[in-house]
Amino acid sequence: MKDGANYARRIKSFASRLSRLFKEPPPREPRPVIEELLYAILARETSDERAARALEALYQNTVDLNELRVTTPREIVRMMGEDLPEVAAKAEEIGAVLRDVVRRQGRLDLSSLKDRGLREAREYLETLQGVSPFAAAWVFSRSLGGHAIAVDENMVRFLRAERLVPEKAELADVQALLERNVSASISLRFQAALRQRALQRQRSGGKGGRAGPRHSSSPSPSHRSAKAGTSRGSASGRAARARSTNRQASGKARSRTGSAARASSSGRRRP
């Protein structure tokens, strides 16, 4: 990554500051690994509250994960609600990952990943059908205790807007940059805070860039007022100078008239 050292410094400073400001939610009951994986699929590009509602809807509308595995994507969309971001893609991913787990494990259970080495466990997650880098990193960090930072496109847009990563940085590059420069001790808190900030910007209609100064060809009201005041001041000054000039001219005229009168009077007194 070009200028990587500079971006690394920015990320470290930002992560430290953001983690200090973030108020962590109360801890929740840990989920089984397979269920945490489903939740991670749903949590991409949306809030924890919306992801939790979608997961609960799946539980309420199916007997178990085996039934969910054979449910059509269209029906999964109906269960979760079409307002869930990327709902169609997530419905496809849920079916794909459940089928692949059964194919590889023989059952819908991923608890054995806790007995594997961290590198092997992460590789397993990343190679499951239907699992995005976000979901793999989420489960690896939250269920298996590994160091990873789950990053979705919304978070990448936020980081670009804050100029913390290059403007054209890809998701994989951003994730690698964060994992290298955010310490494991604050990584979960940082990930949660970053995700929250990115969602807040998205809701407020942020376009992914910094707001610049507004420019207008018309002067602002205060500028117009100041300009008008200046014009009035200039006009008043010109009028005052004109009055002063007139007074001076009148004084000179009176002086000349007085001198002429005295001269005339003196002339009449001579014999």
PDB file of C-alpha atoms in Angstrom:
ATOM      1  CA  MET A   1       0.000   0.000   0.000  1.00  0.00           C
ATOM      2  CA  LYS A   2       1.429   3.355  -1.050  1.00  0.00           C
ATOM      3  CA  ASP A   3       2.326   5.604   1.902  1.00  0.00           C
ATOM      4  CA  GLY A   4       1.556   2.682   4.207  1.00  0.00           C
ATOM      5  CA  ALA A   5       3.560   4.029   7.157  1.00  0.00           C
ATOM      6  CA  ASN A   6       1.531   7.237   7.188  1.00  0.00           C
ATOM      7  CA  TYR A   7      -1.782   5.359   7.092  1.00  0.00           C
ATOM      8  CA  ALA A   8      -0.550   3.013   9.824  1.00  0.00           C
ATOM      9  CA  ARG A   9       0.102   5.983  12.133  1.00  0.00           C
ATOM     10  CA  ARG A  10      -3.337   7.407  11.406  1.00  0.00           C
ATOM     11  CA  ILE A  11      -5.045   4.086  12.098  1.00  0.00           C
ATOM     12  CA  LYS A  12      -3.219   3.581  15.409  1.00  0.00           C
ATOM     13  CA  SER A  13      -4.134   7.055  16.627  1.00  0.00           C
ATOM     14  CA  PHE A  14      -7.739   6.747  15.452  1.00  0.00           C
ATOM     15  CA  ALA A  15      -8.172   3.283  16.986  1.00  0.00           C
ATOM     16  CA  SER A  16      -6.849   4.400  20.356  1.00  0.00           C
ATOM     17  CA  ARG A  17      -9.070   7.479  20.431  1.00  0.00           C
ATOM     18  CA  LEU A  18     -12.196   5.719  19.170  1.00  0.00           C
ATOM     19  CA  SER A  19     -11.847   2.804  21.575  1.00  0.00           C
ATOM     20  CA  ARG A  20     -11.574   5.154  24.552  1.00  0.00           C
ATOM     21  CA  LEU A  21     -14.745   6.996  23.565  1.00  0.00           C
ATOM     22  CA  PHE A  22     -16.827   3.912  22.797  1.00  0.00           C
ATOM     23  CA  LYS A  23     -19.282   2.733  25.425  1.00  0.00           C
ATOM     24  CA  GLU A  24     -19.511  -1.028  25.193  1.00  0.00           C
ATOM     25  CA  PRO A  25     -22.963  -2.639  25.341  1.00  0.00           C
ATOM     26  CA  PRO A  26     -23.674  -5.166  28.094  1.00  0.00           C
ATOM     27  CA  PRO A  27     -22.150  -8.594  27.370  1.00  0.00           C
ATOM     28  CA  ARG A  28     -24.530 -11.117  25.841  1.00  0.00           C
ATOM     29  CA  GLU A  29     -24.784 -14.852  26.198  1.00  0.00           C
ATOM     30  CA  PRO A  30     -22.318 -16.504  23.787  1.00  0.00           C
ATOM     31  CA  ARG A  31     -23.887 -18.340  20.874  1.00  0.00           C
ATOM     32  CA  PRO A  32     -22.805 -21.701  19.473  1.00  0.00           C
ATOM     33  CA  VAL A  33     -20.251 -21.197  16.694  1.00  0.00           C
ATOM     34  CA  ILE A  34     -22.672 -22.165  13.912  1.00  0.00           C
ATOM     35  CA  GLU A  35     -25.265 -19.679  15.163  1.00  0.00           C
ATOM     36  CA  GLU A  36     -22.651 -16.946  15.546  1.00  0.00           C
ATOM     37  CA  LEU A  37     -21.768 -17.571  11.919  1.00  0.00           C
ATOM     38  CA  LEU A  38     -25.390 -17.085  10.854  1.00  0.00           C
ATOM     39  CA  TYR A  39     -25.544 -13.904  12.914  1.00  0.00           C
ATOM     40  CA  ALA A  40     -22.336 -12.627  11.309  1.00  0.00           C
ATOM     41  CA  ILE A  41     -23.824 -13.147   7.848  1.00  0.00           C
ATOM     42  CA  LEU A  42     -26.855 -11.097   8.876  1.00  0.00           C
ATOM     43  CA  ALA A  43     -24.865  -8.347  10.651  1.00  0.00           C
ATOM     44  CA  ARG A  44     -22.991  -7.197   7.549  1.00  0.00           C
ATOM     45  CA  GLU A  45     -23.972  -3.629   6.563  1.00  0.00           C
ATOM     46  CA  THR A  46     -26.594  -3.350   9.315  1.00  0.00           C
ATOM     47  CA  SER A  47     -27.015  -2.871  13.059  1.00  0.00           C
ATOM     48  CA  ASP A  48     -26.880  -5.499  15.780  1.00  0.00           C
ATOM     49  CA  GLU A  49     -30.543  -4.877  16.544  1.00  0.00           C
ATOM     50  CA  ARG A  50     -31.642  -5.511  12.957  1.00  0.00           C
ATOM     51  CA  ALA A  51     -29.436  -8.589  12.629  1.00  0.00           C
ATOM     52  CA  ALA A  52     -30.794 -10.003  15.897  1.00  0.00           C
ATOM     53  CA  ARG A  53     -34.387  -9.525  14.710  1.00  0.00           C
ATOM     54  CA  ALA A  54     -33.620 -11.314  11.457  1.00  0.00           C
ATOM     55  CA  LEU A  55     -32.000 -14.249  13.262  1.00  0.00           C
ATOM     56  CA  GLU A  56     -34.914 -14.504  15.682  1.00  0.00           C
ATOM     57  CA  ALA A  57     -37.325 -14.522  12.737  1.00  0.00           C
ATOM     58  CA  LEU A  58     -35.457 -17.501  11.264  1.00  0.00           C
ATOM     59  CA  TYR A  59     -35.712 -19.351  14.573  1.00  0.00           C
ATOM     60  CA  GLN A  60     -39.414 -18.587  14.876  1.00  0.00           C
ATOM     61  CA  ASN A  61     -40.248 -19.790  11.374  1.00  0.00           C
ATOM     62  CA  THR A  62     -38.243 -23.030  11.233  1.00  0.00           C
ATOM     63  CA  VAL A  63     -38.044 -26.110  13.421  1.00  0.00           C
ATOM     64  CA  ASP A  64     -34.233 -26.230  13.436  1.00  0.00           C
ATOM     65  CA  LEU A  65     -31.166 -25.450  11.336  1.00  0.00           C
ATOM     66  CA  ASN A  66     -31.735 -28.530   9.196  1.00  0.00           C
ATOM     67  CA  GLU A  67     -35.074 -27.154   8.078  1.00  0.00           C
ATOM     68  CA  LEU A  68     -33.467 -23.776   7.461  1.00  0.00           C
ATOM     69  CA  ARG A  69     -30.811 -25.520   5.356  1.00  0.00           C
ATOM     70  CA  VAL A  70     -33.431 -26.767   2.877  1.00  0.00           C
ATOM     71  CA  THR A  71     -35.566 -23.621   2.909  1.00  0.00           C
ATOM     72  CA  THR A  72     -35.590 -21.656  -0.350  1.00  0.00           C
ATOM     73  CA  PRO A  73     -33.844 -18.282  -0.464  1.00  0.00           C
ATOM     74  CA  ARG A  74     -37.133 -16.612  -1.352  1.00  0.00           C
ATOM     75  CA  GLU A  75     -38.758 -17.989   1.785  1.00  0.00           C
ATOM     76  CA  ILE A  76     -35.762 -16.943   3.898  1.00  0.00           C
ATOM     77  CA  VAL A  77     -36.113 -13.413   2.532  1.00  0.00           C
ATOM     78  CA  ARG A  78     -39.784 -13.411   3.485  1.00  0.00           C
ATOM     79  CA  MET A  79     -38.931 -14.523   7.027  1.00  0.00           C
ATOM     80  CA  MET A  80     -36.228 -11.921   7.592  1.00  0.00           C
ATOM     81  CA  GLY A  81     -37.959  -8.991   5.906  1.00  0.00           C
ATOM     82  CA  GLU A  82     -37.027  -7.233   2.700  1.00  0.00           C
ATOM     83  CA  ASP A  83     -35.805  -4.155   4.563  1.00  0.00           C
ATOM     84  CA  LEU A  84     -32.718  -6.055   5.734  1.00  0.00           C
ATOM     85  CA  PRO A  85     -29.721  -4.733   3.752  1.00  0.00           C
ATOM     86  CA  GLU A  86     -28.510  -7.192   1.082  1.00  0.00           C
ATOM     87  CA  VAL A  87     -31.306  -9.532   2.115  1.00  0.00           C
ATOM     88  CA  ALA A  88     -31.306 -11.626  -1.075  1.00  0.00           C
ATOM     89  CA  ALA A  89     -27.547 -12.200  -0.963  1.00  0.00           C
ATOM     90  CA  LYS A  90     -27.700 -13.083   2.732  1.00  0.00           C
ATOM     91  CA  ALA A  91     -30.489 -15.595   2.133  1.00  0.00           C
ATOM     92  CA  GLU A  92     -28.332 -17.318  -0.492  1.00  0.00           C
ATOM     93  CA  GLU A  93     -25.309 -17.286   1.830  1.00  0.00           C
ATOM     94  CA  ILE A  94     -27.240 -18.863   4.711  1.00  0.00           C
ATOM     95  CA  GLY A  95     -28.352 -21.804   2.584  1.00  0.00           C
ATOM     96  CA  ALA A  96     -24.893 -22.242   1.064  1.00  0.00           C
ATOM     97  CA  VAL A  97     -23.014 -22.214   4.364  1.00  0.00           C
ATOM     98  CA  LEU A  98     -25.381 -24.647   6.091  1.00  0.00           C
ATOM     99  CA  ARG A  99     -25.128 -27.101   3.207  1.00  0.00           C
ATOM    100  CA  ASP A 100     -21.337 -26.834   3.153  1.00  0.00           C
ATOM    101  CA  VAL A 101     -21.044 -27.395   6.906  1.00  0.00           C
ATOM    102  CA  VAL A 102     -23.104 -30.591   6.603  1.00  0.00           C
ATOM    103  CA  ARG A 103     -20.986 -31.724   3.651  1.00  0.00           C
ATOM    104  CA  ARG A 104     -17.722 -31.163   5.533  1.00  0.00           C
ATOM    105  CA  GLN A 105     -18.745 -31.966   9.109  1.00  0.00           C
ATOM    106  CA  GLY A 106     -21.588 -34.427   8.626  1.00  0.00           C
ATOM    107  CA  ARG A 107     -23.761 -32.317  10.930  1.00  0.00           C
ATOM    108  CA  LEU A 108     -24.637 -28.695  11.651  1.00  0.00           C
ATOM    109  CA  ASP A 109     -22.023 -28.117  14.326  1.00  0.00           C
ATOM    110  CA  LEU A 110     -18.818 -26.076  14.251  1.00  0.00           C
ATOM    111  CA  SER A 111     -17.795 -26.431  17.886  1.00  0.00           C
ATOM    112  CA  SER A 112     -14.827 -28.588  16.830  1.00  0.00           C
ATOM    113  CA  LEU A 113     -13.162 -25.436  15.456  1.00  0.00           C
ATOM    114  CA  LYS A 114     -12.324 -24.500  19.046  1.00  0.00           C
ATOM    115  CA  ASP A 115     -10.020 -27.513  19.220  1.00  0.00           C
ATOM    116  CA  ARG A 116      -8.064 -26.531  16.118  1.00  0.00           C
ATOM    117  CA  GLY A 117      -5.151 -24.167  15.863  1.00  0.00           C
ATOM    118  CA  LEU A 118      -6.099 -20.566  15.165  1.00  0.00           C
ATOM    119  CA  ARG A 119      -4.580 -20.508  11.687  1.00  0.00           C
ATOM    120  CA  GLU A 120      -6.340 -23.714  10.693  1.00  0.00           C
ATOM    121  CA  ALA A 121      -9.649 -22.543  12.155  1.00  0.00           C
ATOM    122  CA  ARG A 122      -9.537 -19.251  10.275  1.00  0.00           C
ATOM    123  CA  GLU A 123      -8.670 -20.970   7.030  1.00  0.00           C
ATOM    124  CA  TYR A 124     -11.608 -23.331   7.532  1.00  0.00           C
ATOM    125  CA  LEU A 125     -14.012 -20.422   8.049  1.00  0.00           C
ATOM    126  CA  GLU A 126     -12.691 -18.494   5.069  1.00  0.00           C
ATOM    127  CA  THR A 127     -13.126 -21.477   2.751  1.00  0.00           C
ATOM    128  CA  LEU A 128     -16.727 -22.261   3.698  1.00  0.00           C
ATOM    129  CA  GLN A 129     -19.200 -21.690   0.875  1.00  0.00           C
ATOM    130  CA  GLY A 130     -21.231 -18.528   1.419  1.00  0.00           C
ATOM    131  CA  VAL A 131     -18.949 -17.021   4.078  1.00  0.00           C
ATOM    132  CA  SER A 132     -17.743 -13.471   3.435  1.00  0.00           C
ATOM    133  CA  PRO A 133     -14.469 -12.094   4.856  1.00  0.00           C
ATOM    134  CA  PHE A 134     -16.611 -10.076   7.284  1.00  0.00           C
ATOM    135  CA  ALA A 135     -18.392 -13.174   8.631  1.00  0.00           C
ATOM    136  CA  ALA A 136     -15.201 -15.237   8.845  1.00  0.00           C
ATOM    137  CA  ALA A 137     -13.354 -12.525  10.793  1.00  0.00           C
ATOM    138  CA  TRP A 138     -16.372 -11.943  13.041  1.00  0.00           C
ATOM    139  CA  VAL A 139     -16.604 -15.593  14.121  1.00  0.00           C
ATOM    140  CA  PHE A 140     -12.842 -16.017  14.364  1.00  0.00           C
ATOM    141  CA  SER A 141     -12.538 -13.086  16.776  1.00  0.00           C
ATOM    142  CA  ARG A 142     -15.724 -13.539  18.797  1.00  0.00           C
ATOM    143  CA  SER A 143     -16.148 -17.298  19.017  1.00  0.00           C
ATOM    144  CA  LEU A 144     -12.600 -18.605  18.661  1.00  0.00           C
ATOM    145  CA  GLY A 145     -10.573 -15.884  20.381  1.00  0.00           C
ATOM    146  CA  GLY A 146      -8.397 -15.038  17.384  1.00  0.00           C
ATOM    147  CA  HIS A 147      -7.207 -11.593  16.369  1.00  0.00           C
ATOM    148  CA  ALA A 148      -9.278 -10.387  13.433  1.00  0.00           C
ATOM    149  CA  ILE A 149     -11.304  -7.316  12.533  1.00  0.00           C
ATOM    150  CA  ALA A 150     -14.520  -7.819  10.597  1.00  0.00           C
ATOM    151  CA  VAL A 151     -14.846  -5.121   7.945  1.00  0.00           C
ATOM    152  CA  ASP A 152     -17.754  -4.543   5.577  1.00  0.00           C
ATOM    153  CA  GLU A 153     -18.053  -2.119   2.671  1.00  0.00           C
ATOM    154  CA  ASN A 154     -19.875   0.444   4.776  1.00  0.00           C
ATOM    155  CA  MET A 155     -16.941   0.564   7.194  1.00  0.00           C
ATOM    156  CA  VAL A 156     -14.513   0.884   4.294  1.00  0.00           C
ATOM    157  CA  ARG A 157     -16.476   3.866   2.952  1.00  0.00           C
ATOM    158  CA  PHE A 158     -16.290   5.505   6.372  1.00  0.00           C
ATOM    159  CA  LEU A 159     -12.525   5.003   6.613  1.00  0.00           C
ATOM    160  CA  ARG A 160     -12.035   6.417   3.122  1.00  0.00           C
ATOM    161  CA  ALA A 161     -14.134   9.460   4.003  1.00  0.00           C
ATOM    162  CA  GLU A 162     -11.998  10.055   7.091  1.00  0.00           C
ATOM    163  CA  ARG A 163      -8.852   9.686   4.947  1.00  0.00           C
ATOM    164  CA  LEU A 164      -7.639   6.862   7.166  1.00  0.00           C
ATOM    165  CA  VAL A 165      -7.130   4.538   4.195  1.00  0.00           C
ATOM    166  CA  PRO A 166      -6.361   5.270   0.543  1.00  0.00           C
ATOM    167  CA  GLU A 167      -9.326   6.380  -1.530  1.00  0.00           C
ATOM    168  CA  LYS A 168      -9.163   3.299  -3.761  1.00  0.00           C
ATOM    169  CA  ALA A 169      -8.239   0.757  -1.078  1.00  0.00           C
ATOM    170  CA  GLU A 170     -10.016  -2.589  -1.412  1.00  0.00           C
ATOM    171  CA  LEU A 171     -11.748  -4.314   1.492  1.00  0.00           C
ATOM    172  CA  ALA A 172      -9.060  -7.001   1.859  1.00  0.00           C
ATOM    173  CA  ASP A 173      -6.319  -4.345   2.000  1.00  0.00           C
ATOM    174  CA  VAL A 174      -8.231  -2.336   4.603  1.00  0.00           C
ATOM    175  CA  GLN A 175      -8.816  -5.404   6.756  1.00  0.00           C
ATOM    176  CA  ALA A 176      -5.130  -6.323   6.623  1.00  0.00           C
ATOM    177  CA  LEU A 177      -4.113  -2.743   7.503  1.00  0.00           C
ATOM    178  CA  LEU A 178      -6.426  -2.696  10.515  1.00  0.00           C
ATOM    179  CA  GLU A 179      -5.357  -6.104  11.790  1.00  0.00           C
ATOM    180  CA  ARG A 180      -1.683  -5.101  11.593  1.00  0.00           C
ATOM    181  CA  ASN A 181      -2.125  -1.790  13.395  1.00  0.00           C
ATOM    182  CA  VAL A 182      -4.951  -2.280  15.912  1.00  0.00           C
ATOM    183  CA  SER A 183      -3.819  -4.262  18.931  1.00  0.00           C
ATOM    184  CA  ALA A 184      -5.659  -7.425  19.935  1.00  0.00           C
ATOM    185  CA  SER A 185      -6.457  -5.925  23.346  1.00  0.00           C
ATOM    186  CA  ILE A 186      -8.794  -3.326  21.813  1.00  0.00           C
ATOM    187  CA  SER A 187      -9.702  -4.974  18.508  1.00  0.00           C
ATOM    188  CA  LEU A 188     -13.236  -6.067  19.453  1.00  0.00           C
ATOM    189  CA  ARG A 189     -14.059  -2.690  20.985  1.00  0.00           C
ATOM    190  CA  PHE A 190     -12.571  -0.879  18.008  1.00  0.00           C
ATOM    191  CA  GLN A 191     -14.489  -3.041  15.543  1.00  0.00           C
ATOM    192  CA  ALA A 192     -17.784  -2.371  17.335  1.00  0.00           C
ATOM    193  CA  ALA A 193     -17.105   1.369  17.556  1.00  0.00           C
ATOM    194  CA  LEU A 194     -16.045   1.642  13.913  1.00  0.00           C
ATOM    195  CA  ARG A 195     -19.108  -0.262  12.764  1.00  0.00           C
ATOM    196  CA  GLN A 196     -21.341   2.000  14.847  1.00  0.00           C
ATOM    197  CA  ARG A 197     -19.747   5.163  13.452  1.00  0.00           C
ATOM    198  CA  ALA A 198     -20.073   3.898   9.894  1.00  0.00           C
ATOM    199  CA  LEU A 199     -23.761   3.110  10.378  1.00  0.00           C
ATOM    200  CA  GLN A 200     -24.375   6.540  11.913  1.00  0.00           C
ATOM    201  CA  ARG A 201     -22.826   8.223   8.893  1.00  0.00           C
ATOM    202  CA  GLN A 202     -24.860   6.039   6.555  1.00  0.00           C
ATOM    203  CA  ARG A 203     -28.111   6.949   8.327  1.00  0.00           C
ATOM    204  CA  SER A 204     -27.284  10.646   8.224  1.00  0.00           C
ATOM    205  CA  GLY A 205     -26.912  10.463   4.465  1.00  0.00           C
ATOM    206  CA  GLY A 206     -23.129  10.770   4.370  1.00  0.00           C
ATOM    207  CA  LYS A 207     -21.771  10.418   0.861  1.00  0.00           C
ATOM    208  CA  GLY A 208     -18.385   9.172   1.954  1.00  0.00           C
ATOM    209  CA  GLY A 209     -16.516  12.456   1.713  1.00  0.00           C
ATOM    210  CA  ARG A 210     -15.658  15.372   3.905  1.00  0.00           C
ATOM    211  CA  ALA A 211     -17.915  18.373   3.792  1.00  0.00           C
ATOM    212  CA  GLY A 212     -16.081  21.296   2.263  1.00  0.00           C
ATOM    213  CA  PRO A 213     -16.772  25.020   2.529  1.00  0.00           C
ATOM    214  CA  ARG A 214     -19.810  26.234   0.688  1.00  0.00           C
ATOM    215  CA  HIS A 215     -19.209  28.560  -2.236  1.00  0.00           C
ATOM    216  CA  SER A 216     -21.722  30.925  -3.797  1.00  0.00           C
ATOM    217  CA  SER A 217     -21.567  33.495  -6.543  1.00  0.00           C
ATOM    218  CA  SER A 218     -23.998  35.676  -4.574  1.00  0.00           C
ATOM    219  CA  PRO A 219     -22.722  37.526  -1.522  1.00  0.00           C
ATOM    220  CA  SER A 220     -23.999  36.398   1.838  1.00  0.00           C
ATOM    221  CA  PRO A 221     -26.479  38.607   3.769  1.00  0.00           C
ATOM    222  CA  SER A 222     -23.735  39.765   6.125  1.00  0.00           C
ATOM    223  CA  HIS A 223     -21.485  40.534   3.175  1.00  0.00           C
ATOM    224  CA  ARG A 224     -24.258  42.469   1.465  1.00  0.00           C
ATOM    225  CA  SER A 225     -24.938  44.361   4.689  1.00  0.00           C
ATOM    226  CA  ALA A 226     -21.274  45.213   5.137  1.00  0.00           C
ATOM    227  CA  LYS A 227     -21.023  46.252   1.511  1.00  0.00           C
ATOM    228  CA  ALA A 228     -24.103  48.438   1.830  1.00  0.00           C
ATOM    229  CA  GLY A 229     -22.673  49.985   4.990  1.00  0.00           C
ATOM    230  CA  THR A 230     -19.434  50.711   3.176  1.00  0.00           C
ATOM    231  CA  SER A 231     -21.350  52.304   0.300  1.00  0.00           C
ATOM    232  CA  ARG A 232     -23.364  54.447   2.691  1.00  0.00           C
ATOM    233  CA  GLY A 233     -20.179  55.440   4.480  1.00  0.00           C
ATOM    234  CA  SER A 234     -18.537  56.386   1.197  1.00  0.00           C
ATOM    235  CA  ALA A 235     -21.554  58.441   0.133  1.00  0.00           C
ATOM    236  CA  SER A 236     -21.654  60.230   3.492  1.00  0.00           C
ATOM    237  CA  GLY A 237     -17.951  60.974   3.227  1.00  0.00           C
ATOM    238  CA  ARG A 238     -18.353  62.425  -0.249  1.00  0.00           C
ATOM    239  CA  ALA A 239     -21.255  64.597   0.915  1.00  0.00           C
ATOM    240  CA  ALA A 240     -19.245  65.864   3.898  1.00  0.00           C
ATOM    241  CA  ARG A 241     -16.293  66.704   1.683  1.00  0.00           C
ATOM    242  CA  ALA A 242     -18.601  68.524  -0.729  1.00  0.00           C
ATOM    243  CA  ARG A 243     -20.106  70.583   2.117  1.00  0.00           C
ATOM    244  CA  SER A 244     -16.636  71.444   3.387  1.00  0.00           C
ATOM    245  CA  THR A 245     -15.556  72.534  -0.100  1.00  0.00           C
ATOM    246  CA  ASN A 246     -18.680  74.674  -0.467  1.00  0.00           C
ATOM    247  CA  ARG A 247     -18.055  76.330   2.896  1.00  0.00           C
ATOM    248  CA  GLN A 248     -14.477  77.068   1.924  1.00  0.00           C
ATOM    249  CA  ALA A 249     -15.589  78.519  -1.414  1.00  0.00           C
ATOM    250  CA  SER A 250     -18.231  80.665   0.294  1.00  0.00           C
ATOM    251  CA  GLY A 251     -15.663  81.910   2.794  1.00  0.00           C
ATOM    252  CA  LYS A 252     -13.265  82.885   0.028  1.00  0.00           C
ATOM    253  CA  ALA A 253     -16.035  84.645  -1.873  1.00  0.00           C
ATOM    254  CA  ARG A 254     -17.054  86.625   1.217  1.00  0.00           C
ATOM    255  CA  SER A 255     -13.415  87.526   1.812  1.00  0.00           C
ATOM    256  CA  ARG A 256     -13.024  88.832  -1.738  1.00  0.00           C
ATOM    257  CA  THR A 257     -16.273  90.828  -1.483  1.00  0.00           C
ATOM    258  CA  GLY A 258     -15.162  92.405   1.796  1.00  0.00           C
ATOM    259  CA  SER A 259     -11.791  93.395   0.358  1.00  0.00           C
ATOM    260  CA  ALA A 260     -13.404  94.952  -2.685  1.00  0.00           C
ATOM    261  CA  ALA A 261     -15.832  96.924  -0.538  1.00  0.00           C
ATOM    262  CA  ARG A 262     -13.038  98.292   1.640  1.00  0.00           C
ATOM    263  CA  ALA A 263     -11.043  99.262  -1.415  1.00  0.00           C
ATOM    264  CA  SER A 264     -14.032 101.091  -2.876  1.00  0.00           C
ATOM    265  CA  SER A 265     -14.657 102.921   0.378  1.00  0.00           C
ATOM    266  CA  SER A 266     -11.033 104.009   0.588  1.00  0.00           C
ATOM    267  CA  GLY A 267     -11.172 105.301  -2.975  1.00  0.00           C
ATOM    268  CA  ARG A 268     -14.171 107.497  -2.247  1.00  0.00           C
ATOM    269  CA  ARG A 269     -12.456 109.160   0.738  1.00  0.00           C
ATOM    270  CA  ARG A 270      -9.487 110.312  -1.336  1.00  0.00           C
ATOM    271  CA  PRO A 271      -9.746 113.965  -2.693  1.00  0.00           C
TER     272      PRO A 271
END
